Amino acid sequence: MMEVQNLPELAVTVREDILRMTHAAGNGHPGGSLSATDYLVWLYNREMNVRPDEPCWEDRDRFVLSKGHVVPALYAVLAHKGYFPVEDLLTLRKPTSHLQGHPNMNDTPGIDMSSGSLGQGIGAAVGMAKGAKVLGKPLSVHVLLGDGECAEGEVWEAALYAAHYKLDNLCVAVDVNGLQIDGTTAEVMNTAPLDAKFAAFGFDAITVDGHDFAEIAKGFARFHENQGSGRPTVILMKTVKGKGVSFMENNPGWHGKAPNDEELAQGLRDLAAIRQQLKEG
Amino acid sequence: MAEQKKIATRDSFGRALVELGRQHKEIVVMDADLAGATRSGMFKKEFPDRFFDCGIAEGNMMSAAAGLSSMGLVPFVSTFAMFAAGRAFEQVRNGIGYPHLNVKICATHAGISVGADGATHQCCEDFALMRSIPGMTVLCPSDDVEARKLLAAAYELEGPVYLRFGRLGVPVFHDENAEITIGKGEILREGSDVALIATGILVPEAVKAAEKLAAAGIEARVINMATIKPLDEECVRQAAKDCGAILTVEEHNIIGGLGEAVCATVAETCPVPVCRIGVRDCFGHSAAAEELLAEHGLTAESIAAKAQQFVARKG
């Protein structure tokens, strides 16, 4: 398990990777990748019980990236965790790469479920959590949704299922960055208030700052407290789309567009400045 | 064909599922509030801890089945064909088909013979939808014996399988010891004037049609094609070569089903005339199953008449 004080710097590295990967691919989804980064860094380095050298270990905790388009962030986190070489990251979306544009469980070590069609990842996750209960395995199942994704009806079908089958081994996280492709979530299809909605569906809902590791830790602490309660947990993470890159922050235009050469250089400068701040404490 | 006892293939499914459940502890069953009708309720009664009702939420049921499968369990997922193949198509395609997960989709109440519930529940598009998913095996048993044996064979086959079962009681014509193999067409009657390639509950009608044709001096080969995909192309090619004309018979839209699959094989490998007998690109309506089958020309009489005209045209 990585020391908590090392996580911010890893998060900067992952954000640099996201920019380089999408730049090299010429397409991809940097905005949501950058908002989900801190959660994923915490998840794989502080929370999940996994074995990178044995990615299919039966008793591992599971993760489903329901908002599968932000997989660059997940690939970077997996690579730095040791699932595959960091050099592979720049092959994203290339014809011979094992890094598909959306997660493929049969291609990439560490991917527990193929995903990308929104609303379906949480369905797979409730199946995994139910499966763990049936098999008597004390593992946890994590899934990350987007707030725009919560307009999909299947999210709520799965939420019903999670509460009905008392899946307290399920920890749903929502990357609440407030933006989707066509604009703000408030304008396109308002999914707020997600805390009240999930609570009404039988979840214990906690809202945290998704860019503050102490806050993210509180979210997972609630999940641990809920073990044995029969209640599934949802961590609503307030985030900034494009976090860390000045011109991408809070700009829906960076949902599904890759940076060009100049934009990459600017983004890396922004991140270098954050790294410098971290060093200076 | 002598008068035989009739069993709906959904009943065969329910019985076979319980039997498989006894043998294989990793089998779990899911349904979407139709366990009584699909007969998955028989499994629920026997193994309540391995049966999960998903409520009226078929999309999530398919995704959850994918999740269960990834944990090493073998989900048999049951609902009506309209909702398994139709409503949940994309969950099946992306969640089960793309990762090639070991999920068995057991769809009942398929075809026009659902009857009086009407067009909304008469699924005549499921072959088209399921055939189009890479790696999906598509099965359509014709009677009780075949339904039970194909369910067991589907369990043995690693990967996604779609099985189509009917609501209507149909004659049991297979011997209990019949050898049933996924991917193999079964020749029920030899003949070389014309081939009748039928699937599902219309297979006995095709056999009766062949008997009528024989009386008129036409010897028809009858093939039971229970595996819609992968199609037994060798069997189809041989029929084309030997008979020179083929009629396909299915309780499905003529678009996208067995007929088109046979046409593709024949056109690519051994071109001969093919006539597709099925639901001719229209919606059904409320009526008794037998009335609907007659209306859509899916009876032995209609099949024989069509074959007779078709053979005459063969020249």
PDB file of C-alpha atoms in Angstrom, chain A residues 58 62 100 102-107 112-114 117 119-120 122-128 130-132 134-135 137 139 154 157-158 161 164-165, chain B residues 28 30 49-54 56-68 70-73 87 90-92 94-95 98-101:
ATOM      1  CA  GLU A  58     -10.024 -15.055  -7.566  1.00  0.00           C
ATOM      2  CA  ARG A  62     -13.177  -5.877  -8.200  1.00  0.00           C
ATOM      3  CA  GLN A 100      -8.680  -0.160 -26.282  1.00  0.00           C
ATOM      4  CA  HIS A 102     -12.928   1.644 -23.750  1.00  0.00           C
ATOM      5  CA  PRO A 103     -12.035  -1.087 -21.208  1.00  0.00           C
ATOM      6  CA  ASN A 104     -11.774  -4.663 -22.488  1.00  0.00           C
ATOM      7  CA  MET A 105     -11.360  -7.319 -19.798  1.00  0.00           C
ATOM      8  CA  ASN A 106      -9.903  -9.796 -22.280  1.00  0.00           C
ATOM      9  CA  ASP A 107      -7.202  -7.452 -23.570  1.00  0.00           C
ATOM     10  CA  ASP A 112     -12.182  -6.712 -14.328  1.00  0.00           C
ATOM     11  CA  MET A 113     -15.073  -5.948 -16.688  1.00  0.00           C
ATOM     12  CA  SER A 114     -15.461  -4.627 -20.213  1.00  0.00           C
ATOM     13  CA  SER A 117     -21.824   1.719 -22.811  1.00  0.00           C
ATOM     14  CA  GLY A 119     -25.294   2.631 -17.328  1.00  0.00           C
ATOM     15  CA  GLN A 120     -24.172  -0.956 -17.779  1.00  0.00           C
ATOM     16  CA  ILE A 122     -23.029  -0.610 -12.395  1.00  0.00           C
ATOM     17  CA  GLY A 123     -25.247  -3.492 -13.532  1.00  0.00           C
ATOM     18  CA  ALA A 124     -22.197  -5.705 -13.919  1.00  0.00           C
ATOM     19  CA  ALA A 125     -20.929  -4.514 -10.535  1.00  0.00           C
ATOM     20  CA  VAL A 126     -24.117  -5.500  -8.701  1.00  0.00           C
ATOM     21  CA  GLY A 127     -23.828  -8.923 -10.358  1.00  0.00           C
ATOM     22  CA  MET A 128     -20.242  -9.222  -9.117  1.00  0.00           C
ATOM     23  CA  LYS A 130     -24.084 -10.646  -5.574  1.00  0.00           C
ATOM     24  CA  GLY A 131     -21.718 -13.304  -6.900  1.00  0.00           C
ATOM     25  CA  ALA A 132     -19.236 -12.596  -4.106  1.00  0.00           C
ATOM     26  CA  VAL A 134     -23.207 -16.283  -3.146  1.00  0.00           C
ATOM     27  CA  LEU A 135     -19.666 -17.632  -3.183  1.00  0.00           C
ATOM     28  CA  LYS A 137     -16.074 -14.348  -0.646  1.00  0.00           C
ATOM     29  CA  LEU A 139     -14.266  -9.131  -1.250  1.00  0.00           C
ATOM     30  CA  GLU A 154     -30.175   1.077 -15.850  1.00  0.00           C
ATOM     31  CA  GLU A 157     -32.399  -0.590 -12.009  1.00  0.00           C
ATOM     32  CA  ALA A 158     -29.013  -1.601 -10.630  1.00  0.00           C
ATOM     33  CA  TYR A 161     -30.997  -4.491  -7.163  1.00  0.00           C
ATOM     34  CA  HIS A 164     -32.853  -5.333  -2.570  1.00  0.00           C
ATOM     35  CA  TYR A 165     -30.049  -7.862  -2.260  1.00  0.00           C
TER      36      TYR A 165
ATOM     37  CA  VAL B  28     -27.442 -19.658 -10.862  1.00  0.00           C
ATOM     38  CA  MET B  30     -32.135 -15.094 -12.955  1.00  0.00           C
ATOM     39  CA  ASP B  49     -30.575 -19.562  -2.779  1.00  0.00           C
ATOM     40  CA  ARG B  50     -29.368 -19.806  -6.370  1.00  0.00           C
ATOM     41  CA  PHE B  51     -32.304 -18.002  -7.933  1.00  0.00           C
ATOM     42  CA  PHE B  52     -32.294 -14.213  -8.168  1.00  0.00           C
ATOM     43  CA  ASP B  53     -35.359 -12.344  -9.299  1.00  0.00           C
ATOM     44  CA  CYS B  54     -34.246  -9.117 -10.912  1.00  0.00           C
ATOM     45  CA  ILE B  56     -39.015  -5.954 -14.195  1.00  0.00           C
ATOM     46  CA  ALA B  57     -35.597  -4.696 -15.281  1.00  0.00           C
ATOM     47  CA  GLU B  58     -34.237  -6.854 -18.065  1.00  0.00           C
ATOM     48  CA  GLY B  59     -31.346  -4.607 -19.052  1.00  0.00           C
ATOM     49  CA  ASN B  60     -29.859  -4.725 -15.594  1.00  0.00           C
ATOM     50  CA  MET B  61     -30.524  -8.461 -15.405  1.00  0.00           C
ATOM     51  CA  MET B  62     -28.243  -9.020 -18.411  1.00  0.00           C
ATOM     52  CA  SER B  63     -25.511  -6.750 -17.032  1.00  0.00           C
ATOM     53  CA  ALA B  64     -25.727  -8.408 -13.617  1.00  0.00           C
ATOM     54  CA  ALA B  65     -25.474 -11.807 -15.322  1.00  0.00           C
ATOM     55  CA  ALA B  66     -22.236 -10.609 -16.900  1.00  0.00           C
ATOM     56  CA  GLY B  67     -20.972  -9.675 -13.447  1.00  0.00           C
ATOM     57  CA  LEU B  68     -21.971 -13.016 -11.957  1.00  0.00           C
ATOM     58  CA  SER B  70     -17.066 -12.916 -14.275  1.00  0.00           C
ATOM     59  CA  MET B  71     -17.055 -14.314 -10.719  1.00  0.00           C
ATOM     60  CA  GLY B  72     -17.041 -17.885 -12.038  1.00  0.00           C
ATOM     61  CA  LEU B  73     -20.747 -18.634 -11.687  1.00  0.00           C
ATOM     62  CA  ARG B  87     -35.308  -4.825 -24.723  1.00  0.00           C
ATOM     63  CA  GLU B  90     -27.466  -3.798 -26.102  1.00  0.00           C
ATOM     64  CA  GLN B  91     -26.711  -5.192 -22.657  1.00  0.00           C
ATOM     65  CA  VAL B  92     -26.431  -8.624 -24.275  1.00  0.00           C
ATOM     66  CA  ASN B  94     -21.880  -5.168 -25.058  1.00  0.00           C
ATOM     67  CA  GLY B  95     -22.054  -6.805 -21.636  1.00  0.00           C
ATOM     68  CA  TYR B  98     -18.269  -8.475 -26.440  1.00  0.00           C
ATOM     69  CA  PRO B  99     -16.423 -10.008 -23.454  1.00  0.00           C
ATOM     70  CA  HIS B 100     -17.684 -13.464 -24.577  1.00  0.00           C
ATOM     71  CA  LEU B 101     -18.961 -14.301 -21.106  1.00  0.00           C
TER      72      LEU B 101
END
